[in-house]
Coordinates of C-alpha atoms in Angstrom, one line a residue:
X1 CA 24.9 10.5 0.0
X2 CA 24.8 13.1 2.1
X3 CA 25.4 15.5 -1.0
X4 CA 21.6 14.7 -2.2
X5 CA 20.8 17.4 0.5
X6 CA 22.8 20.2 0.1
X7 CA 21.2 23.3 -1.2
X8 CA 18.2 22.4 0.9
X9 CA 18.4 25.6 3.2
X10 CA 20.4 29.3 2.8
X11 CA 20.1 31.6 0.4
X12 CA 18.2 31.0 -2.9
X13 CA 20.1 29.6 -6.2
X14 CA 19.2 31.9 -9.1
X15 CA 16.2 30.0 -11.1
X16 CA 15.3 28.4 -8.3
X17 CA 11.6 28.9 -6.7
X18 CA 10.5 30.3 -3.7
X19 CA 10.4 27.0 -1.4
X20 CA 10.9 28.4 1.9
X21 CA 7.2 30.0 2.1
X22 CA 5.1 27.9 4.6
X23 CA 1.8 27.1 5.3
X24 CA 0.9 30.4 7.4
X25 CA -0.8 31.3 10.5
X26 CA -4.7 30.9 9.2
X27 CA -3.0 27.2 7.0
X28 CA -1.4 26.0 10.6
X29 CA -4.5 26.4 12.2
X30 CA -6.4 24.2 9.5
X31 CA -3.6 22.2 9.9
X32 CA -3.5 21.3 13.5
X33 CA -7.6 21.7 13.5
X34 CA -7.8 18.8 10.9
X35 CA -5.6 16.4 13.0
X36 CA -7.6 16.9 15.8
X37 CA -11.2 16.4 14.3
X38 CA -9.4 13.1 12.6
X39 CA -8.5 11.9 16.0
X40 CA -12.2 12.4 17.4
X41 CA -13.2 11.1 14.5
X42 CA -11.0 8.1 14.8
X43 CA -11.7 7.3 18.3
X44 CA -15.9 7.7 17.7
X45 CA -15.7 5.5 14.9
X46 CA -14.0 2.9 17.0
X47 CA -16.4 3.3 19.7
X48 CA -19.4 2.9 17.4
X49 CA -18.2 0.0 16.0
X50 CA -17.5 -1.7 19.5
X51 CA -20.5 -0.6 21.0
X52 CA -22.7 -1.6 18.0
X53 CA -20.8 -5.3 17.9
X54 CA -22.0 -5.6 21.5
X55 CA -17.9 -5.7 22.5
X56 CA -17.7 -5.2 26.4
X57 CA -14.1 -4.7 27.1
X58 CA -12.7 -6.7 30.3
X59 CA -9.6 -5.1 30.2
X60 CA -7.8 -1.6 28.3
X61 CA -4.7 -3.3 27.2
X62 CA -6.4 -4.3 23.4
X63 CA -7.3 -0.2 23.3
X64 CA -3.4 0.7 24.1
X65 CA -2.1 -1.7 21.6
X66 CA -5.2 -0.7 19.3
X67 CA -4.0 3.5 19.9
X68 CA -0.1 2.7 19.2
X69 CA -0.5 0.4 16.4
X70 CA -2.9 2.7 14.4
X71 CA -0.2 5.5 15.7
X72 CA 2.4 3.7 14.2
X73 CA 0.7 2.8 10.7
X74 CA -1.0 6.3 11.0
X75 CA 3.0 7.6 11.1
X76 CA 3.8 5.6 7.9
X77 CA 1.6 7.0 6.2
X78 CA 2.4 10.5 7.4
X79 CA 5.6 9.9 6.5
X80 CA 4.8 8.8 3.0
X81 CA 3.1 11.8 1.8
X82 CA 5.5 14.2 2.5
X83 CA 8.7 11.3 1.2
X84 CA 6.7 10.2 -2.0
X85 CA 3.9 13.0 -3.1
X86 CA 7.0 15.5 -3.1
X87 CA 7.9 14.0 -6.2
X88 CA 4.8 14.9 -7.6
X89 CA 4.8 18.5 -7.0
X90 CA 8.6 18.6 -8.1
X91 CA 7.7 19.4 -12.0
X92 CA 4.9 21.8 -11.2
X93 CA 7.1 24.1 -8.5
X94 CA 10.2 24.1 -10.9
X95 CA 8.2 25.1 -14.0
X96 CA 6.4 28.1 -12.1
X97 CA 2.9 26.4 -12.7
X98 CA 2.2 26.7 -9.3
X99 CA 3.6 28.1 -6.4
X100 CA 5.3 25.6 -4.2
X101 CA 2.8 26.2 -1.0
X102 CA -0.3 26.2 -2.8
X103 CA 1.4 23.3 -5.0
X104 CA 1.8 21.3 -1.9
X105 CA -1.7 21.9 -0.3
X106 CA -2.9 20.9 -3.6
X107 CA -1.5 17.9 -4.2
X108 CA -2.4 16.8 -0.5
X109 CA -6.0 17.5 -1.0
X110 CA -6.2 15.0 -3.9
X111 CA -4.2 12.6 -2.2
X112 CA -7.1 12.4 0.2
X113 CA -9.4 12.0 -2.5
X114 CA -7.3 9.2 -4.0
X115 CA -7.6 7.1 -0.6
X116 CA -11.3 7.9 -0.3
X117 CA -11.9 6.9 -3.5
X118 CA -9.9 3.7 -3.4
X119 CA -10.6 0.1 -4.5
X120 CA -9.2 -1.4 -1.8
X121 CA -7.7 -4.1 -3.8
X122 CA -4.2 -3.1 -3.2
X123 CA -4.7 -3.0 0.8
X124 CA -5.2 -7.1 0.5
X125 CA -2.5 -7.8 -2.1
X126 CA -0.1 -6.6 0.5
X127 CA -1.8 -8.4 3.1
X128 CA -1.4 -11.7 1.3
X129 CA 2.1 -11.6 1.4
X130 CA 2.3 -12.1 5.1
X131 CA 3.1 -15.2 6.8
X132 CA -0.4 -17.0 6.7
X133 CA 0.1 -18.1 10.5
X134 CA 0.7 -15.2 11.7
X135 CA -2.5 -13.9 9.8
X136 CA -4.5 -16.3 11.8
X137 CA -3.0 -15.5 15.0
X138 CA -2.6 -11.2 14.2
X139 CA -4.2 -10.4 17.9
X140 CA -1.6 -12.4 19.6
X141 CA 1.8 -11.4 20.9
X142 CA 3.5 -12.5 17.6
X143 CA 0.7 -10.6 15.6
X144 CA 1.2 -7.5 17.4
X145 CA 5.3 -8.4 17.1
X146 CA 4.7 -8.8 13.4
X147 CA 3.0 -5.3 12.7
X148 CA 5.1 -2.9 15.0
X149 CA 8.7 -4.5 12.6
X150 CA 7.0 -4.2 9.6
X151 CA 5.8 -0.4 10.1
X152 CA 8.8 0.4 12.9
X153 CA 11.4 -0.5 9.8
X154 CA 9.4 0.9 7.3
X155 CA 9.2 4.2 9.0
X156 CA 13.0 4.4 9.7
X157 CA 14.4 3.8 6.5
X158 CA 12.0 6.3 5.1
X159 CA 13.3 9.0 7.3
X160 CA 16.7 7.9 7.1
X161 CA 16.1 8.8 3.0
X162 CA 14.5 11.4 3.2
X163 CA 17.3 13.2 5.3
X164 CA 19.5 12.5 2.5
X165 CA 17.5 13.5 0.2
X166 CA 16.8 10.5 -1.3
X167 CA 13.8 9.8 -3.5
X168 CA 13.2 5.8 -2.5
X169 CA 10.4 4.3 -2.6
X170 CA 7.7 3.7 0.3
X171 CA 6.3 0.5 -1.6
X172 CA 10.0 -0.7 -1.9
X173 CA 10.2 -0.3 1.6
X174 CA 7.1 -1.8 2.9
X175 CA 7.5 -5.0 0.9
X176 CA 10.9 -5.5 2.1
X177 CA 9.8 -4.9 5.4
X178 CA 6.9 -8.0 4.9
X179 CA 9.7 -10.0 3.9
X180 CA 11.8 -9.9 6.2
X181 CA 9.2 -10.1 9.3
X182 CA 8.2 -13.9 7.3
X183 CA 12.1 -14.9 7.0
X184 CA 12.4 -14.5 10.6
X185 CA 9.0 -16.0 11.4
X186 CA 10.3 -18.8 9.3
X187 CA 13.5 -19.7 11.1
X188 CA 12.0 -19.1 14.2
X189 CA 9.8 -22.4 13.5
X190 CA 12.8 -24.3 12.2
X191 CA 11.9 -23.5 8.6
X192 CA 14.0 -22.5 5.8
X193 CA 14.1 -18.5 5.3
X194 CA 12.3 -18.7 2.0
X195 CA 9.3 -20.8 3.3
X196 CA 8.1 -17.4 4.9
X197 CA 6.9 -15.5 2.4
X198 CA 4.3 -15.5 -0.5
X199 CA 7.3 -15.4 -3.7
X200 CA 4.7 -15.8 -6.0
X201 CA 3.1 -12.6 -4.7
X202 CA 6.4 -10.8 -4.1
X203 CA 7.6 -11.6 -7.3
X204 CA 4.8 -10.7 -9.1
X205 CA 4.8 -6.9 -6.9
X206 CA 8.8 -7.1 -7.3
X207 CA 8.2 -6.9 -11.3
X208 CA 5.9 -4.5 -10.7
X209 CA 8.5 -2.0 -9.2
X210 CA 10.9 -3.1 -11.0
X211 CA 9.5 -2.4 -14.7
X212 CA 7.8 1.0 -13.6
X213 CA 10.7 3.1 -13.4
X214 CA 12.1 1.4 -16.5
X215 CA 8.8 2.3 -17.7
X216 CA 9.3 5.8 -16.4
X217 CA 12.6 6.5 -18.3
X218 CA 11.8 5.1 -21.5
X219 CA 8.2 6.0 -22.6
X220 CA 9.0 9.9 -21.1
X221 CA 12.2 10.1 -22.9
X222 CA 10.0 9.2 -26.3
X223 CA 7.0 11.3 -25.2
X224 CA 9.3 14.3 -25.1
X225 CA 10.9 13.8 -28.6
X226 CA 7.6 13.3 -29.7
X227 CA 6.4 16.9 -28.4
X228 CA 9.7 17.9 -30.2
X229 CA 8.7 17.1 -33.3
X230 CA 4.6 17.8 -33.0
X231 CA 4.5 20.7 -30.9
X232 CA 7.0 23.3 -32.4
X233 CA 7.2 25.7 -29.7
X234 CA 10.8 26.8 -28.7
X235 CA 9.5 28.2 -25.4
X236 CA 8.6 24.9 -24.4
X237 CA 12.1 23.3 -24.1
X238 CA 13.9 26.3 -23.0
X239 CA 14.4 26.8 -19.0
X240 CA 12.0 29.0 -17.1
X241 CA 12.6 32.7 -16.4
X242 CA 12.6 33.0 -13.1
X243 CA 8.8 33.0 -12.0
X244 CA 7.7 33.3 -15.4
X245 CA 4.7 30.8 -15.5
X246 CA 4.9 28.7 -18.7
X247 CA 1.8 29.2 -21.3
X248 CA -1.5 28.4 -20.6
X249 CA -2.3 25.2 -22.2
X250 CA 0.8 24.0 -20.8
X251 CA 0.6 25.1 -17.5
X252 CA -3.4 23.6 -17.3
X253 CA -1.6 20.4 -18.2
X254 CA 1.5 20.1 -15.9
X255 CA -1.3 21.3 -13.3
X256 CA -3.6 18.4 -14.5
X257 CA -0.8 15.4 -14.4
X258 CA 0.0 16.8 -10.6
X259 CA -3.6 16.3 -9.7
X260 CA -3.6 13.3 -11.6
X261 CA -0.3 11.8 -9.8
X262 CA -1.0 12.8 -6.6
X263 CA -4.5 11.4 -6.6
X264 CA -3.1 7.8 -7.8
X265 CA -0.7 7.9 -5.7
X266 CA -3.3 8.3 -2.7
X267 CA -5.4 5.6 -4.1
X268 CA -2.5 2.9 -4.6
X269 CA 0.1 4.2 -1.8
X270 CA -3.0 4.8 0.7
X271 CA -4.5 1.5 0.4
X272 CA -1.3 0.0 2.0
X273 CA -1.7 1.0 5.3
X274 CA -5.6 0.7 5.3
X275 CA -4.5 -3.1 4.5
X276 CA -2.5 -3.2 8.1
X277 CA -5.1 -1.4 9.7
X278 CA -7.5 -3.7 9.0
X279 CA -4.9 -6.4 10.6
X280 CA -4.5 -4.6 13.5
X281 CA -8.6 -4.1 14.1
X282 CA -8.8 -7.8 13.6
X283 CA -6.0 -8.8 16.3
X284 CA -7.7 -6.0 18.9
X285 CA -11.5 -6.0 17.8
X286 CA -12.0 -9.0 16.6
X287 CA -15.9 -8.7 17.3
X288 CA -16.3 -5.7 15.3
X289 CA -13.9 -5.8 12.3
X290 CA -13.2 -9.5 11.8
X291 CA -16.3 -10.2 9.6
X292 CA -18.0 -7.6 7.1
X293 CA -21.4 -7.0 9.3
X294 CA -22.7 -4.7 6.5
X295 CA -22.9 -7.2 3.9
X296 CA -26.5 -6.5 2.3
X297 CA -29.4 -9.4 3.0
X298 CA -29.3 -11.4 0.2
X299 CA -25.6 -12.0 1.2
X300 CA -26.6 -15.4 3.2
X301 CA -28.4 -17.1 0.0
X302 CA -25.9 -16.2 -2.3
X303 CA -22.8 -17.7 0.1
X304 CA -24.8 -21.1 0.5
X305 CA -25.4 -21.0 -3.2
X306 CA -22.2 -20.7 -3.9
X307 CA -21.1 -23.2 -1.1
X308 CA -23.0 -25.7 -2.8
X309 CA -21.7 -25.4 -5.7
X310 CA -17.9 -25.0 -5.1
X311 CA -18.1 -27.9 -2.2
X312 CA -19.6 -30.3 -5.3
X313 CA -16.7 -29.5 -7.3
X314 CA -14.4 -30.6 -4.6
X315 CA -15.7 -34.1 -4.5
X316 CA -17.1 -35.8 -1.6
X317 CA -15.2 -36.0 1.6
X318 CA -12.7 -39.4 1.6
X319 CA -12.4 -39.2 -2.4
X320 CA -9.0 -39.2 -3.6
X321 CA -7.2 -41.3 -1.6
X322 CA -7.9 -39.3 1.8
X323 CA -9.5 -40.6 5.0
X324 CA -13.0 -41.4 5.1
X325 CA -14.9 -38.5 7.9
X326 CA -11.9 -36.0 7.5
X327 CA -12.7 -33.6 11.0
X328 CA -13.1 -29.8 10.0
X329 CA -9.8 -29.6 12.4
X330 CA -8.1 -32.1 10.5
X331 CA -9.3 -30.3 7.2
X332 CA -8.1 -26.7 8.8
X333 CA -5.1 -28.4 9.4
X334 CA -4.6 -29.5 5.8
X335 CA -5.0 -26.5 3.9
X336 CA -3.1 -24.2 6.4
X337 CA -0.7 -26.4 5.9
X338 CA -1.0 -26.5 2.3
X339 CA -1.0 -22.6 2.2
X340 CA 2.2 -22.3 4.3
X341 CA 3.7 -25.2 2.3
X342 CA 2.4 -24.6 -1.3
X343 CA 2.7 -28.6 -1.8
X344 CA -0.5 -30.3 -3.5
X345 CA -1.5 -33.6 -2.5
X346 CA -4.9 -35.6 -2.9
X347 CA -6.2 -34.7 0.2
X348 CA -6.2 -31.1 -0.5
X349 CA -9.0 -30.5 -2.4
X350 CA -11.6 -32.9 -0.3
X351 CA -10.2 -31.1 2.6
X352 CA -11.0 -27.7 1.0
X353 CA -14.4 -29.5 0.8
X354 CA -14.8 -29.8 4.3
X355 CA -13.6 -27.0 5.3
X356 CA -16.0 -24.8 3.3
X357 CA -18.8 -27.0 4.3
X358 CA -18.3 -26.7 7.5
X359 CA -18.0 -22.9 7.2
X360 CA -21.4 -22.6 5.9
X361 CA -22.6 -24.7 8.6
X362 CA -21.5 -22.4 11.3
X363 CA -22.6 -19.1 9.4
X364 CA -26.0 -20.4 8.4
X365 CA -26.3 -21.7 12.0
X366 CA -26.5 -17.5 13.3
X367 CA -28.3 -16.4 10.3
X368 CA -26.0 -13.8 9.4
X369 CA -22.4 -12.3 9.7
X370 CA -24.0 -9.8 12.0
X371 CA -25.1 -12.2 14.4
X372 CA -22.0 -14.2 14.7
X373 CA -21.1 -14.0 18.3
X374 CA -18.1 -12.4 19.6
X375 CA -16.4 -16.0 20.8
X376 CA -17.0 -17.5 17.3
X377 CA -16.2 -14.3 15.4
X378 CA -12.3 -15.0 15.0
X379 CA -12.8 -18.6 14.4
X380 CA -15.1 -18.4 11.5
X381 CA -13.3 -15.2 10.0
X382 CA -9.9 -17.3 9.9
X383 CA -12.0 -20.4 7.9
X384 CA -12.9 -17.9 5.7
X385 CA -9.5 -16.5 5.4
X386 CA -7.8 -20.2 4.7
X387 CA -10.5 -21.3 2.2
X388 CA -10.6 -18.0 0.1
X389 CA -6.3 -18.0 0.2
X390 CA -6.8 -21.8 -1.0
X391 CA -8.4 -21.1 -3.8
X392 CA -6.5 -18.3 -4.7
X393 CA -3.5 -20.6 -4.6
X394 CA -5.0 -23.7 -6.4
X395 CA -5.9 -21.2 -9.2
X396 CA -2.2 -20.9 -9.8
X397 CA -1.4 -24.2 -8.8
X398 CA -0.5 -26.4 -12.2
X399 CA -1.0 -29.5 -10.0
X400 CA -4.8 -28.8 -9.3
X401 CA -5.5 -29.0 -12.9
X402 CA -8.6 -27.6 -11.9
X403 CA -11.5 -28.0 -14.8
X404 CA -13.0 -24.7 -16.1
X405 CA -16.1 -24.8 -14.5
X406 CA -14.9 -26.0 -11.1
X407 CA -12.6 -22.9 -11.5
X408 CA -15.4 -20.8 -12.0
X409 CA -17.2 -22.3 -9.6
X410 CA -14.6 -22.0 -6.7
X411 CA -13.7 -18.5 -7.7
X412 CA -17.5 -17.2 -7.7
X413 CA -17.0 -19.1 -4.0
X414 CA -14.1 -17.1 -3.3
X415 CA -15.6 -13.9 -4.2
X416 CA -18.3 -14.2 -1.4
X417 CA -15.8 -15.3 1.4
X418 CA -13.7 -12.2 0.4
X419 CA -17.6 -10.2 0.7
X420 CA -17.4 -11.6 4.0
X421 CA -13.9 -10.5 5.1
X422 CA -12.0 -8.5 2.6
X423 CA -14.0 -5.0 3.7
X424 CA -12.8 -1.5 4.8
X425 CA -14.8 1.0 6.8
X426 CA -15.0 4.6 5.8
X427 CA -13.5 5.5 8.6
X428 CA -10.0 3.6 8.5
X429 CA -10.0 5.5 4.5
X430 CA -10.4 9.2 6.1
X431 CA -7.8 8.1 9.0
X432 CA -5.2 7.3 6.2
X433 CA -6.7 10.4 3.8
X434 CA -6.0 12.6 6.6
X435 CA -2.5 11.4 7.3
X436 CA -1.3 11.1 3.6
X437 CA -2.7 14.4 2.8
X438 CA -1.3 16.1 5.5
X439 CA 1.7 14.5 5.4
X440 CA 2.2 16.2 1.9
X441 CA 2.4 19.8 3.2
X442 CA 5.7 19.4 5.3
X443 CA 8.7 17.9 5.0
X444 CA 9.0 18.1 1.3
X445 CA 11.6 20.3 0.5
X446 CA 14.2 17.8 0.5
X447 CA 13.1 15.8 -2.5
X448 CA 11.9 18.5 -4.2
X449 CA 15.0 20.1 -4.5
X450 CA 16.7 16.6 -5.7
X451 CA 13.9 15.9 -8.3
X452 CA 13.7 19.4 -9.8
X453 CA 17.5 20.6 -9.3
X454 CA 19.8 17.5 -8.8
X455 CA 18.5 14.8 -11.5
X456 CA 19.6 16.9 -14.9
X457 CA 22.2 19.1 -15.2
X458 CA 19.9 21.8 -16.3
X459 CA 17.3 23.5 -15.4
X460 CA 14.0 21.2 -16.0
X461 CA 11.9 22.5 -18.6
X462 CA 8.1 22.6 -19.4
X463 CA 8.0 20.1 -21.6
X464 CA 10.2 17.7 -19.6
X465 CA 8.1 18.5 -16.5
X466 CA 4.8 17.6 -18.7
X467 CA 6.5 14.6 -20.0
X468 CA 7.4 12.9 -16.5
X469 CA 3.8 13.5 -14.9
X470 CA 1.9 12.2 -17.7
X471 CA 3.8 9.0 -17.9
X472 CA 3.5 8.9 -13.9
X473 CA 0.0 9.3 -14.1
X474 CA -1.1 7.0 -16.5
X475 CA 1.8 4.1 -14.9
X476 CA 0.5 4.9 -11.3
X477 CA -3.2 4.6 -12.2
X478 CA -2.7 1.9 -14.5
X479 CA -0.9 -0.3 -11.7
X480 CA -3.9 0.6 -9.5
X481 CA -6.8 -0.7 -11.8
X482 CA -4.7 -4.1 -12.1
X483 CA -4.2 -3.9 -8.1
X484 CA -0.3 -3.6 -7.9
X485 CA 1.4 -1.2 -5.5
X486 CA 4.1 0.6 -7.8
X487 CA 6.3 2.9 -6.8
X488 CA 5.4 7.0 -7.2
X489 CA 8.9 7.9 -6.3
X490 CA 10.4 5.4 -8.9
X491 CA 8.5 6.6 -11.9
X492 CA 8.6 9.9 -11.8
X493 CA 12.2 10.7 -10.8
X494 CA 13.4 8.0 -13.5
X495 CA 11.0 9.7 -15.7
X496 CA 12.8 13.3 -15.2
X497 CA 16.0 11.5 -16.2
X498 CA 14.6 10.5 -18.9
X499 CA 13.6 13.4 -20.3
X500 CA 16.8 14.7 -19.5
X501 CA 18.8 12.0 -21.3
X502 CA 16.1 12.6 -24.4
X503 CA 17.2 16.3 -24.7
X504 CA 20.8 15.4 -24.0
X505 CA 21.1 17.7 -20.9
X506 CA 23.0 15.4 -19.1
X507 CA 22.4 13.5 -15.8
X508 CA 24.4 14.5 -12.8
X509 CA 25.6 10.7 -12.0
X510 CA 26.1 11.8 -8.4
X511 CA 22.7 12.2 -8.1
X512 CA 22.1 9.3 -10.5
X513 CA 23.9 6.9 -8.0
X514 CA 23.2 8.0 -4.7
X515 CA 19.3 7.5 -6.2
X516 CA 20.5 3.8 -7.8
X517 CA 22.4 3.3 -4.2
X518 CA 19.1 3.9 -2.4
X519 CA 17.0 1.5 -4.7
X520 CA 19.4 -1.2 -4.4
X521 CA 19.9 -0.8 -0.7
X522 CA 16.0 -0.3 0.2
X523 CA 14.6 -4.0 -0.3
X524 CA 17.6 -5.9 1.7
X525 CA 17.8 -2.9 4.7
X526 CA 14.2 -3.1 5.1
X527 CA 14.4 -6.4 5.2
X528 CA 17.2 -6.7 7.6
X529 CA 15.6 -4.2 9.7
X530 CA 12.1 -5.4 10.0
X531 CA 13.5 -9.5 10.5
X532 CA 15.8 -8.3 13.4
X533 CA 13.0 -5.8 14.9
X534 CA 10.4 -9.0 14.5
X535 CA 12.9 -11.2 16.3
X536 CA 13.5 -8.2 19.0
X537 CA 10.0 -7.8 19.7
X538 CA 9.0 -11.6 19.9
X539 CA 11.9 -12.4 22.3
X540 CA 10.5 -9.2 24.5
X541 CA 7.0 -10.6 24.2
X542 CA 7.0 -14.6 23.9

């Protein structure tokens, strides 16, 4: 493995381009100038929010764990730019489109667009594969155990790639890393491993990054023998002179699918870490970033509308076989229970009907999510949390055999309990903009050189270049519109071997399997990693 990064430094190969030319004196500057405004930004916005919430702080300990977790997620994401988005400049570097500094500084500008201009519905798809108690309990010592494994073990195996110059994948990594934090949290309650984690959810992201670099290979392979046989240029598929730019129109468009990649890769790899963010700010501010208090005023009328008319659907409290005056602990009980468990009974759904009564009893009582006081803040955000996961699971659930309008109903429900807690404030997407887009402009060389040097036994070519991005571009932003996290690294590197097996160049299997090594390894090491960190830092803390 440790092949992947040779060539990386000395003198320069002949074709290859000039990657040793930094950032310079004026770009370092900017460079260290935009970290610092981010952190004063960071910390104001924090400050704002508390103050504004009415948070008086008894003690500094939430602030330290508060400044080291977002450190720590803040790092990932650091790290992510410069591991994944190098793949994205890879094509446009060694075609001579762009020069690699400006190519770099480019793609990390649109990478901040990307998070800034994100959905968000990524950040909570990740989320949702975390062990549901834990969720309810993220400010407590297990919470904060849970977050610090999950990013610690990301982070490492990351770096431990990227030395090798390995292109593995960051959304690999992070899923694993979920997974193995609920395996341990699983057997640490006497449960089996599996009962831990959301497999309906994994699976469903697993197939995700599992088809997308198949994806990758095969539609750039047949995207590049169509070019062969519509666009007749001979210049196209020959290897670049050395810093000879390739024609215009292709050049705009190799230029075009690296803005294109890098900015959907922000907007899905981004929303990751504003997802754990947005734990951590629960578990340390609970009074200021549990609930959404910037939901507009009509808000209140449309939740009770919508209470009404899911908690009909659910029958009347003691239907179905269940107790007559079910308590709202009793209900909470239930459907936590039914989350964790996945097992449908008859009490679950007149349960659910408690529990979302009683949820619009305690939010009408204050008026509005804004005047929810700090002491009730955490309880009514984690009935919100257990009723919206419900439905989301009884959805699925073939035992529900929910009718279509009582579907509709619940899921119109659902949508205003996710209003109420699903949210992510500007600043937490320029945080992660900052450090994803920064992260880009070092530490990519390694990668680089594997993408555009060690894939192919040739030199890549315009068209091959062209080829990869597009198909990148259109996987990436297609996964992001359907709210999947797929895997940057993975379809663009297997789309350059594509394109190389197309034109019958030849692969260089040393490359080939160190890369197949690293995706095979990724899911179990995180996993081992993050599950024995979780278990380290629960035993240090509990």
């Amino acid at each position: 493995m440790s092949g992947a990064a040779s060539g990386v430094g000395g003198s320069k190969p002949a074709g290859r381009p000039d990657l040793d030319r930094g950032l310079g004196r004026v770009g370092m500057i900017a460079f260290v100038g935009a970290i610092a405004a981010a952190v004063v930004y960071v910390a104001w916005s924090i400050y704002s929010d508390a103050a504004a919430s009415g948070v008086q702080p008894t003690t500094y300990l939430p602030f330290v764990l508060l400044f080291v977790a977002l450190l720590i997620a803040l790092g990932f994401e650091f790290v992510n730019g410069f591991h994944d988005t190098a793949n994205a400049v890879a094509t446009v570097i060694y075609t001579n489109a762009m020069p690699a500094h400006a190519a770099v500084v480019w793609s990390g500008f649109f990478n901040f667009l990307g998070v800034l201009l994100s959905s968000g519905a990524v950040a909570f798809g990740i989320v949702s594969l975390l062990p549901v108690e834990l969720i309810l309990k993220v400010g407590s010592n297990a919470g904060f155990a849970m977050v610090f494994a999950l990013l610690i073990a990301a982070i490492v195996w990351n770096l431990a790639t990227w030395w090798f110059g390995l292109p593995s994948s960051s959304s690999h990594t992070l899923i694993g890393s979920i997974i193995g934090v609920g395996v341990a949290n699983a057997l640490l309650h006497g449960k089996s491993g599996t009962s831990g984690v959301d497999w309906g959810k994994a699976t469903e992201i697993g197939q995700a990054l599992l088809l997308s670099p198949l994806i990758g290979f095969g539609v750039a392979a047949l995207l590049l023998l169509a070019m062969k046989v519509l666009v007749r240029n001979r210049a196209l598929y020959a290897e670049p002179k050395d810093g000879v730019p390739p024609p215009w129109w292709i050049r705009g468009l190799l230029i075009f699918t690296c803005t294109g990649v890098s900015f959907a890769h922000g907007s899905n790899d981004g929303q990751k870490g504003m997802g754990l963010i947005m734990l951590i700010l629960i578990g340390t501010v609970p009074t200021a970033y549990a609930l959404n208090r910037a939901v507009p005023d009509r808000y209140m009328a449309e939740f009770h509308a919508n209470t009404v008319a899911a908690a009909g659907v659910l029958g009347a409290p003691g239907a179905s076989g269940t107790t007559a005056g079910t308590t709202p602990a009793q209900a909470r009980e239930a459907i936590t229970r039914y989350i964790a468990d996945r097992k449908f009974t008859p009490a679950t759904l007149p349960a659910l009907g408690v529990l979302i009564r009683d949820v619009d009893t305690q939010v009408s009582e204050y008026g509005s999510l804004a005047k929810v006081p700090a002491a009730a803040v955490g309880n009514i955000r984690n009935d919100m949390y257990l009723a919206s996961e419900a439905i989301r699971w009884l959805g699925k659930d073939k035992k529900a055999a929910l009718p279509e309008a009582s579907a509709k109903a619940l899921s119109a429900y659902k949508g205003s309990l996710d209003a109420g807690t699903r949210f992510i404030p500007t600043w937490v997407k320029v945080a992660v903009a900052v450090a994803l887009g920064l992260g880009t402009m070092v530490g990519w060389k390694r990668i680089v050189v594997t993408v555009g040097e060690k894939i192919g036994k040739s030199h890549l070519t315009y068209a091959q270049g062209a080829s990869a991005e597009l198909v990148a571009m259109g996987t990436i932003a297609g996964a992001d519109m359907l709210g999947l996290p797929v895997s940057t690294t993975h379809v663009l590197s297997s789309g350059v071997a594509g394109t190389m097996a197309a034109n019958r160049s030849g692969l260089q299997m040393g490359t080939i399997r160190n890369l197949l090594m690293a995706w095979v390894l990724t899911l179990p090491a995180s996993i081992l990693l993050s599950g024995g960190l979780y278990l380290l830092f629960h035993a240090l803390v509990g």
